[in-house]
Tab-separated table of C-alpha atoms in Angstrom:
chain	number	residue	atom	x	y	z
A	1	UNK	CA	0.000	0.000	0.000
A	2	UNK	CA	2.788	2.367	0.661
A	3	UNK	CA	4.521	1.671	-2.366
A	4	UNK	CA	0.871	2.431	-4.244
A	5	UNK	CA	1.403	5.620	-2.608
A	6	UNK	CA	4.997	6.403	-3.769
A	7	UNK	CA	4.540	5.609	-7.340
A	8	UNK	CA	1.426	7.549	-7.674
A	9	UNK	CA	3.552	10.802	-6.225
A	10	UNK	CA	6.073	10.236	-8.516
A	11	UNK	CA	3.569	10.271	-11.240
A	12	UNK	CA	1.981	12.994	-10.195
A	13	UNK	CA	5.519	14.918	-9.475
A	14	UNK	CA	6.822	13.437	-13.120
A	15	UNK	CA	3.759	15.808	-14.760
A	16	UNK	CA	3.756	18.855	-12.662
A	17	UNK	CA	7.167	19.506	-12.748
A	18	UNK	CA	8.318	18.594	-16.599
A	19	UNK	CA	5.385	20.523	-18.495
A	20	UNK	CA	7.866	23.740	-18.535
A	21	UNK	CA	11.318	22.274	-18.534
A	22	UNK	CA	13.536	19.517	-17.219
A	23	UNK	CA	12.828	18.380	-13.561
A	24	UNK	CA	16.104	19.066	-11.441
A	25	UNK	CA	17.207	17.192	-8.275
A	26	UNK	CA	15.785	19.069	-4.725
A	27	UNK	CA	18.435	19.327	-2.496
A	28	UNK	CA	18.097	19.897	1.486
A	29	UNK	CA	18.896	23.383	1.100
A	30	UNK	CA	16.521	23.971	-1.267
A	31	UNK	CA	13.749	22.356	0.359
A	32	UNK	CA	14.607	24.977	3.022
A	33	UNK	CA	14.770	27.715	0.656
A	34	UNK	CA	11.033	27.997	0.408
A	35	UNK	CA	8.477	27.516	-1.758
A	36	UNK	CA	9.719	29.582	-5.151
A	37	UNK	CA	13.275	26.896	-4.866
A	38	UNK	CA	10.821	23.828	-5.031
A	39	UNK	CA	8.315	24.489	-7.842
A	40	UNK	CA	10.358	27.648	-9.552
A	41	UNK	CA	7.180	29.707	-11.533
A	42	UNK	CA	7.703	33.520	-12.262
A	43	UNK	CA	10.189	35.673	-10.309
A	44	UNK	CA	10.016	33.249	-7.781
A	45	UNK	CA	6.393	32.680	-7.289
A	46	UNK	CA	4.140	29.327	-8.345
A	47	UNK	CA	1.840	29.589	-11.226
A	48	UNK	CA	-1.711	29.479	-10.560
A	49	UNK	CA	-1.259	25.850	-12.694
A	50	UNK	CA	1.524	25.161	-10.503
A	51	UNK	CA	-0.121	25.817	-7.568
A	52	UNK	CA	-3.699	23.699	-8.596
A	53	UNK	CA	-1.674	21.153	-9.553
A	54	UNK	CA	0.308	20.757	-6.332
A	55	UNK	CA	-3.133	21.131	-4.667
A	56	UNK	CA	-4.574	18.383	-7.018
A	57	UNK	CA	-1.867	16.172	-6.134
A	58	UNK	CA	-2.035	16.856	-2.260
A	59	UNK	CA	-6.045	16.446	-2.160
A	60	UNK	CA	-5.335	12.657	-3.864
A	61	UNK	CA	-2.733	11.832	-1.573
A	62	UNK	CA	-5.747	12.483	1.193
A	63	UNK	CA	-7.996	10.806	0.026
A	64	UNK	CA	-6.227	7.614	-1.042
A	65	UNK	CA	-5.071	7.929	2.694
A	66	UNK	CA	-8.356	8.266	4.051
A	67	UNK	CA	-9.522	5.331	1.554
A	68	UNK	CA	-6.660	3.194	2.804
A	69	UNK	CA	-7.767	4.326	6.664
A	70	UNK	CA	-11.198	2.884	5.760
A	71	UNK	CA	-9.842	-0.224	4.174
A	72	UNK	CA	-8.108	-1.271	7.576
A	73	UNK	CA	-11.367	-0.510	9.683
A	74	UNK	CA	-13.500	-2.635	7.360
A	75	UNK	CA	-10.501	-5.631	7.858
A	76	UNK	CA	-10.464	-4.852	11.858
A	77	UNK	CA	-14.303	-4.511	12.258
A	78	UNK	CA	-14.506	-8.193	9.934
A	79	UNK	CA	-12.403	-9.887	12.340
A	80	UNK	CA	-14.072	-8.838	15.241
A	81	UNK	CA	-16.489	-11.024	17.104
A	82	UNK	CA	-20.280	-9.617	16.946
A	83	UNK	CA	-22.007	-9.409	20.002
A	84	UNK	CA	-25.501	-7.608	21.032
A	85	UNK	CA	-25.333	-6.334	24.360
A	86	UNK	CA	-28.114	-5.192	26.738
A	87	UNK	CA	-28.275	-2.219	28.863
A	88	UNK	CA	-28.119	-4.391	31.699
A	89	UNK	CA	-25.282	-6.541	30.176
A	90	UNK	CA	-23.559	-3.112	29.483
A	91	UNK	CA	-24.133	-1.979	33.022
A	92	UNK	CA	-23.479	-5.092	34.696
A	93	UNK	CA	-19.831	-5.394	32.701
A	94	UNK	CA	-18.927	-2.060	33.436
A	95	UNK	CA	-19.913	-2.343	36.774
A	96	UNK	CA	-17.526	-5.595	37.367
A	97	UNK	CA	-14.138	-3.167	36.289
A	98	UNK	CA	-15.675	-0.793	39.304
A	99	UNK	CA	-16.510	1.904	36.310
A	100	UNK	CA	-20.030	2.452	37.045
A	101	UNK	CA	-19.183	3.751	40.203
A	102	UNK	CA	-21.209	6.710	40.938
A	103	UNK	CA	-22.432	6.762	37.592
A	104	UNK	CA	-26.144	8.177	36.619
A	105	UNK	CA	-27.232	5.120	34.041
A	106	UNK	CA	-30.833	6.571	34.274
A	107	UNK	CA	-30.949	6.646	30.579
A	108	UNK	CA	-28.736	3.929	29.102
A	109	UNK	CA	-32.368	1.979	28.068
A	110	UNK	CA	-33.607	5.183	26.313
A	111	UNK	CA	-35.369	5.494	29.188
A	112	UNK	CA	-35.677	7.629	32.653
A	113	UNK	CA	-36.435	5.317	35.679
A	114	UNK	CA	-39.770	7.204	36.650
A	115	UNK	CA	-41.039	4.786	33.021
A	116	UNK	CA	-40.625	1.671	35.180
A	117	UNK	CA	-42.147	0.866	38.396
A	118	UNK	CA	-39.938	0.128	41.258
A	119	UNK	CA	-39.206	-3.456	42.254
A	120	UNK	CA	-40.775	-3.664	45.273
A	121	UNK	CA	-43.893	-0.932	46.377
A	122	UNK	CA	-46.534	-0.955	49.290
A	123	UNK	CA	-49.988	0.213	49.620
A	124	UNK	CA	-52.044	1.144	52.932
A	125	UNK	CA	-55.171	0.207	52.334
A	126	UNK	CA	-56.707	3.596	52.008
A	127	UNK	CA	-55.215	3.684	48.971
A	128	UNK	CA	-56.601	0.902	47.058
A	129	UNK	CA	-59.966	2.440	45.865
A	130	UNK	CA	-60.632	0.152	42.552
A	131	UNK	CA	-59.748	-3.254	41.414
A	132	UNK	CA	-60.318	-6.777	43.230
A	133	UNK	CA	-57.907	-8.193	45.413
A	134	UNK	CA	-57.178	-11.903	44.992
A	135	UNK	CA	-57.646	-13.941	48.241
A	136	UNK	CA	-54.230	-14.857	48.086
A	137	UNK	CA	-53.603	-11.083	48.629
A	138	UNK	CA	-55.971	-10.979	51.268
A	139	UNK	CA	-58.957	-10.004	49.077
A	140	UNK	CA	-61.841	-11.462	48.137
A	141	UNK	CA	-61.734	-11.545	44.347
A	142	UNK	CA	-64.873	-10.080	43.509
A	143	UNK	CA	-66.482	-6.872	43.656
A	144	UNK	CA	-70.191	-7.949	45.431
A	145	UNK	CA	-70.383	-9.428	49.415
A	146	UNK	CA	-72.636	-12.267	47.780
A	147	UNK	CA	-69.721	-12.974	45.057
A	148	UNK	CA	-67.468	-12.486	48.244
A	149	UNK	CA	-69.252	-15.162	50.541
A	150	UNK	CA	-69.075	-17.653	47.261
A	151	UNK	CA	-65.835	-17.459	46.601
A	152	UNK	CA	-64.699	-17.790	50.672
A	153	UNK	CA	-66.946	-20.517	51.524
A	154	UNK	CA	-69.148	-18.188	54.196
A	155	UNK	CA	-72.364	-17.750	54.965
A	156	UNK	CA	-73.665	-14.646	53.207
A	157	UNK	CA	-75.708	-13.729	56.588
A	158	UNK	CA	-74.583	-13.246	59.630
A	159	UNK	CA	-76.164	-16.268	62.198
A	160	UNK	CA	-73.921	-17.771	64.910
A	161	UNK	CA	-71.008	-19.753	64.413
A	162	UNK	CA	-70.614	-22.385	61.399
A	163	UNK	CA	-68.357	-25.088	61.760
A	164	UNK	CA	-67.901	-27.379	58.736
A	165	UNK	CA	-70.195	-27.223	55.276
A	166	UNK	CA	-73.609	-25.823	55.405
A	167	UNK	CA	-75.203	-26.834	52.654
A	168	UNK	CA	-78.964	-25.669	51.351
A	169	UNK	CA	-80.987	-26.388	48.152
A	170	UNK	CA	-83.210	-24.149	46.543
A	171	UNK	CA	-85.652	-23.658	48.700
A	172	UNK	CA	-88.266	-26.105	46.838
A	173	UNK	CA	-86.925	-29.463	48.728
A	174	UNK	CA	-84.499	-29.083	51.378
A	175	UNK	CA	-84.449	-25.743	53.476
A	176	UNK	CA	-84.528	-23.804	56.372
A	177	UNK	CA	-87.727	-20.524	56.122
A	178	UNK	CA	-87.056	-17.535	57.678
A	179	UNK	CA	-89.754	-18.825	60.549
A	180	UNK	CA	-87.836	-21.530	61.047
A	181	UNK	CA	-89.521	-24.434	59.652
A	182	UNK	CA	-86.210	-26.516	58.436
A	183	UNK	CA	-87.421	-29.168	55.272
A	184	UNK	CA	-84.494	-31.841	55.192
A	185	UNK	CA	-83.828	-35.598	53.419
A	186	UNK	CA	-82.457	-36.526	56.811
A	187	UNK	CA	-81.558	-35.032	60.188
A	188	UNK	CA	-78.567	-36.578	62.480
A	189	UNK	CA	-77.951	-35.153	65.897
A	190	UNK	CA	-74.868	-36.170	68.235
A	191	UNK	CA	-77.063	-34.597	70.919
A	192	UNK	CA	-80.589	-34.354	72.149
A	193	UNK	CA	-83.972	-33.655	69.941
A	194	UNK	CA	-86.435	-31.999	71.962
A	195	UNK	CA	-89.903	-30.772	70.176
A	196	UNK	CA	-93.522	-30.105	70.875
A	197	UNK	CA	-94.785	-32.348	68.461
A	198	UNK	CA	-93.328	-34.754	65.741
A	199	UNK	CA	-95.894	-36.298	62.392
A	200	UNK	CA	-95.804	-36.597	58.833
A	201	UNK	CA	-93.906	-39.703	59.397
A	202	UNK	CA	-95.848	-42.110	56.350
A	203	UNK	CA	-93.996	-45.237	58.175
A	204	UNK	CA	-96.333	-47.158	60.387
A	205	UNK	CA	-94.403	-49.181	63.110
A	206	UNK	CA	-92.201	-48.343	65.960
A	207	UNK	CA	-89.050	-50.340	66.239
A	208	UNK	CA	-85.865	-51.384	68.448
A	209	UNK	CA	-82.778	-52.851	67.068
A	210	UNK	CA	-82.303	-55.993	69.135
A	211	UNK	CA	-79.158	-58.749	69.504
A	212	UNK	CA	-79.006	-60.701	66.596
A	213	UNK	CA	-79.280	-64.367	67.353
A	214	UNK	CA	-79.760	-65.549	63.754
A	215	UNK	CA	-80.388	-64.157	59.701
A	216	UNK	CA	-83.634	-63.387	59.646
A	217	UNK	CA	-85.541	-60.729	57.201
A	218	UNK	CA	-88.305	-58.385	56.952
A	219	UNK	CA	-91.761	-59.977	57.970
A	220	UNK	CA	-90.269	-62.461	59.978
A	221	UNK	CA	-91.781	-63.220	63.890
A	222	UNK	CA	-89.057	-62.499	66.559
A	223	UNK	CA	-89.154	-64.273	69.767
A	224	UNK	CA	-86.269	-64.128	72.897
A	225	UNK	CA	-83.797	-67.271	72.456
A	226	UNK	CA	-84.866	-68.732	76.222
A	227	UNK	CA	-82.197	-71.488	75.437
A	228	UNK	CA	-79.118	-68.889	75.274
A	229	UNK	CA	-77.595	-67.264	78.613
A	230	UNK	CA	-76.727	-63.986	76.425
A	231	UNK	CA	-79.715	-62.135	74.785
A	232	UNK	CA	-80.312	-62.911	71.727
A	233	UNK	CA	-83.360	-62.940	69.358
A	234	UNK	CA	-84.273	-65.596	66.626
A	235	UNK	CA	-86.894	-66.037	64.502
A	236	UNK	CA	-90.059	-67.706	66.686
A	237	UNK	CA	-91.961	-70.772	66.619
A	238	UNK	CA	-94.855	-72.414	68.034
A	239	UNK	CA	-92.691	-73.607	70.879
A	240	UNK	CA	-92.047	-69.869	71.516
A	241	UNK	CA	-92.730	-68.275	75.252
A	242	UNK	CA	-90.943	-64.911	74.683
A	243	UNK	CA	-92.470	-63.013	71.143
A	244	UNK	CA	-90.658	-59.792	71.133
A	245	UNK	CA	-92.272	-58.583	67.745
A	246	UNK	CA	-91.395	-58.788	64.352
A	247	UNK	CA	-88.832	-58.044	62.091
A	248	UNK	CA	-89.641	-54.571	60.084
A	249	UNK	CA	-88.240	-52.204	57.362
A	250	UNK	CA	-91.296	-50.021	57.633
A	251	UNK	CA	-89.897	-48.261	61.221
A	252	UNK	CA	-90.965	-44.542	61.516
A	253	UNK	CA	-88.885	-44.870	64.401
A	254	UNK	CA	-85.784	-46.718	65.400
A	255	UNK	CA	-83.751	-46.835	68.556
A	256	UNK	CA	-81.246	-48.598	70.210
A	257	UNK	CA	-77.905	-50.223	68.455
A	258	UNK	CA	-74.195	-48.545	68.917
A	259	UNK	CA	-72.886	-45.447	68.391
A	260	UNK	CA	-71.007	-45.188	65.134
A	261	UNK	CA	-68.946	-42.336	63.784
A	262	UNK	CA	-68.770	-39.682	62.148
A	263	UNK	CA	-69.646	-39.934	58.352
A	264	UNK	CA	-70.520	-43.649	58.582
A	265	UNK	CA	-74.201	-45.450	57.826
A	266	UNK	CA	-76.066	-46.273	61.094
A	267	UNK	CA	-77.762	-48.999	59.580
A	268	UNK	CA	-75.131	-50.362	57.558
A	269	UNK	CA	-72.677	-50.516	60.963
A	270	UNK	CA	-75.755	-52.165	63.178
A	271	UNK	CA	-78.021	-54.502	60.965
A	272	UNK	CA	-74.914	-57.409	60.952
A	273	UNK	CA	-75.362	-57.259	65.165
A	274	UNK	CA	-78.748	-55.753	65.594
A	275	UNK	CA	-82.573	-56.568	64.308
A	276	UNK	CA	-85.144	-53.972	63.877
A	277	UNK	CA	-87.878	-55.218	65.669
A	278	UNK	CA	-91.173	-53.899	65.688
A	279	UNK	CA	-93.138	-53.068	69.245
A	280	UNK	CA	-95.709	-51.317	68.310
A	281	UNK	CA	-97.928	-49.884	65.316
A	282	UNK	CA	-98.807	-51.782	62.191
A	283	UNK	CA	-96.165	-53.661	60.127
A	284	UNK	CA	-96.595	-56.425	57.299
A	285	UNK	CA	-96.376	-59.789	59.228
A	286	UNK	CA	-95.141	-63.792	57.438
A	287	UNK	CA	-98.472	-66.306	57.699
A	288	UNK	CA	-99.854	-68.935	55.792
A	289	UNK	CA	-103.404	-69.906	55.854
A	290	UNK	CA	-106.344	-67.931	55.564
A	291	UNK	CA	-106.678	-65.160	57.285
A	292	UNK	CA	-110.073	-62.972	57.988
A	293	UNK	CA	-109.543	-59.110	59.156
A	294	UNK	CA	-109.543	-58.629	63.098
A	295	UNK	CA	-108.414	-62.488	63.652
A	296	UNK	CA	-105.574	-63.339	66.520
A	297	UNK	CA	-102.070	-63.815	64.722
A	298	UNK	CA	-100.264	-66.479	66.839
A	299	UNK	CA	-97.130	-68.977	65.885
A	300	UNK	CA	-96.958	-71.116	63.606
A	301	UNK	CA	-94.893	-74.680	63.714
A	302	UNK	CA	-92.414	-72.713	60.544
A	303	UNK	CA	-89.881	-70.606	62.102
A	304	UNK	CA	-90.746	-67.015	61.653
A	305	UNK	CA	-94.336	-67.219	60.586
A	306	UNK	CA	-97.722	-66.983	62.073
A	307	UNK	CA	-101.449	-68.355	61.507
A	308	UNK	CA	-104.687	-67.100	62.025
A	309	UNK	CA	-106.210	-68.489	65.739
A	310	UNK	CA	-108.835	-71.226	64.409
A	311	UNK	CA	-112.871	-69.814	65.913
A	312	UNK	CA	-112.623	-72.898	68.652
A	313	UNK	CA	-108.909	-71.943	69.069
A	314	UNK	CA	-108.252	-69.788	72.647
A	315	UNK	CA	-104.627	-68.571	73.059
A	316	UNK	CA	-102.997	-66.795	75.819
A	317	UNK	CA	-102.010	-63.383	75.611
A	318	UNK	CA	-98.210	-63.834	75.378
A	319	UNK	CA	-98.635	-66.652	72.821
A	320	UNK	CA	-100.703	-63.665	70.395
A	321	UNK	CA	-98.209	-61.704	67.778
A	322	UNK	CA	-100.902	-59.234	67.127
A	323	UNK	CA	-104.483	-58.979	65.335
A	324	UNK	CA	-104.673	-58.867	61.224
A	325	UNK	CA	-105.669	-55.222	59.812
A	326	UNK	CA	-106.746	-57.012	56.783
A	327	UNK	CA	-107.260	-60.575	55.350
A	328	UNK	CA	-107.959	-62.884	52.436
A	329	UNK	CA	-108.369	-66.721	51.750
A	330	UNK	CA	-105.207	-67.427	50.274
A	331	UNK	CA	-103.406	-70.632	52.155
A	332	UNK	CA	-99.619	-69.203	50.644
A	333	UNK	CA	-96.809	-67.623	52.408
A	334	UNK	CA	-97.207	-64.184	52.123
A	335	UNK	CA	-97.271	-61.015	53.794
A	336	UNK	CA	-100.482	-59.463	55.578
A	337	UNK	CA	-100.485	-56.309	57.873
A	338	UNK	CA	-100.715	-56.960	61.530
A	339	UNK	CA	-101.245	-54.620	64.409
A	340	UNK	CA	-98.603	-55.483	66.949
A	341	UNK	CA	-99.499	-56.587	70.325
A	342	UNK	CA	-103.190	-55.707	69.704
A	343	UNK	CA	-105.083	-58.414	72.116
């Protein structure tokens, strides 16, 4: 490149300086003689072509120095590495040879840090005047108290304590009126029941759940096992001295049994130790033979079921499982309503 640069001066030297006679060597002294020794002219001054030459020839030494300048940038530039770096990156490197130190970089994003909120912020809350808060953030997450009680899980009215779910329908089945009359599928207490009156029960019979001495099933006569020296009931026969009543599904009330817990089926838990046996009201009774309404239902010689007391027939009271509520002349087993303990 530098020889470029030497042959193009003597080229341009070669034409400037022969046009008006024969070039002659340039000595030291010369050059030190000033301008009139170098480029001659008239009574020692430079023509004005003399002079725009030598300017000509100057302004394209500059510029093929300035081209060559550019050259090397392009090659040093090319065999550089690229890399994009963030204002953070930026920051963060700068900050790592201790040169950010004291530094303003407000602006080295192209922005001023009142554009950006801070990285942490609190609110009293007077403040917050619009907007839902999540629960999570202690809110509710909705705008209405009724919205507000859903999405908590609360009662929307205020009413005493509430431990657990509350649940209520919609007011056409199950429900509690603002009188109090409460309309439920089914009611368990872990405590006492205490009313003025209790009806509306459609079931007919009212029953105890007694030790199970035996499988027995609905309809079937229960008498006391005399023979065992734990009680224990088993379905009864003519031989019989002890009829405790009759096995029932029809109960409009049921008591005794064992506790159970929380969550499980009463039933489920006590009919493998315990059967419901009916004491008292009306409950659909095993016989065979005929049987007229109002006749005596005593024991029959089949475990379990009873017979209508023949007209020349006389039984004693403890030996009678009830009276028949109705009848027919069927001789089948089958299953006829009885009044229990009616003598």
């Amino acid at each position: 490149m530098a020889e470029g640069r030497a042959g193009a001066l003597e080229d341009y030297a070669t034409a400037a300086f022969s046009m008006s006679g024969v070039k002659q060597d340039i000595s030291l002294e010369d050059w030190k003689g000033g301008w009139a020794s170098i480029v001659g002219g008239l009574n020692g001054k430079p023509t004005s072509q003399q002079f725009n030459m030598v300017t000509y020839i100057l302004s394209a030494l500059l510029n093929q120095a300035i081209s060559d300048l550019s050259a090397v940038k392009r090659t040093a530039n090319s065999a550089m590495p690229k890399s994009d770096f963030t204002a953070r990156q930026i920051v963060s490197l700068l900050a790592a040879y201790g040169l950010m130190k004291g530094c303003n970089a407000d602006t080295v994003d192209g922005k001023h840090a009142n554009a950006f909120a801070p990285s942490t912020h609190e609110h009293s809350a007077s403040q917050i005047t619009s907007g839902n808060l999540p629960i999570e953030r202690g809110g509710t997450g909705s705008g209405t108290a009724a919205d507000a009680c859903k999405n908590l899980g609360a009662m929307r009215n205020a009413g005493g304590t509430f431990t657990g779910t509350v649940y209520f329908a919609d007011g056409t089945v199950h429900y509690v009126t603002s009188a109090g009359d409460a309309h439920f599928k089914s009611l368990a207490a872990s405590g006492d029941i205490s009313a003025q009156r209790v009806y509306d029960a459609v079931y007919n019979d009212y029953a105890e759940l007694m030790p199970r001495g035996e499988d027995t099933e609905p309809g079937d006569i229960i008498a006391l096992d005399t023979s065992s020296q734990t009680e224990r009931y088993i379905k009864a026969t003519n031989l019989s001295n002890r009829i405790a009543g009759i096995h029932t599904d029809e109960y409009a009330m049921l008591i005794g049994g064992n506790k159970v817990g929380a969550g499980q089926d009463f039933l489920k838990e006590n009919l493998p130790s315990f059967i419901p046996v009916s004491l008292a009201g009306r409950v659909h009774t095993k016989v065979v033979g005929p049987v007229h309404t109002g006749d005596y239902i005593v024991l029959s010689s089949t475990p379990g079921v009873g017979r209508a007391v023949a007209p020349c027939e006389s039984y004693p009271a403890n030996k009678i499982v009830g009276y028949a509520c109705e009848g027919d002349d069927r001789t089948d087993l089958r299953l006829v309503k009885v009044r229990v303990g009616g003598a």
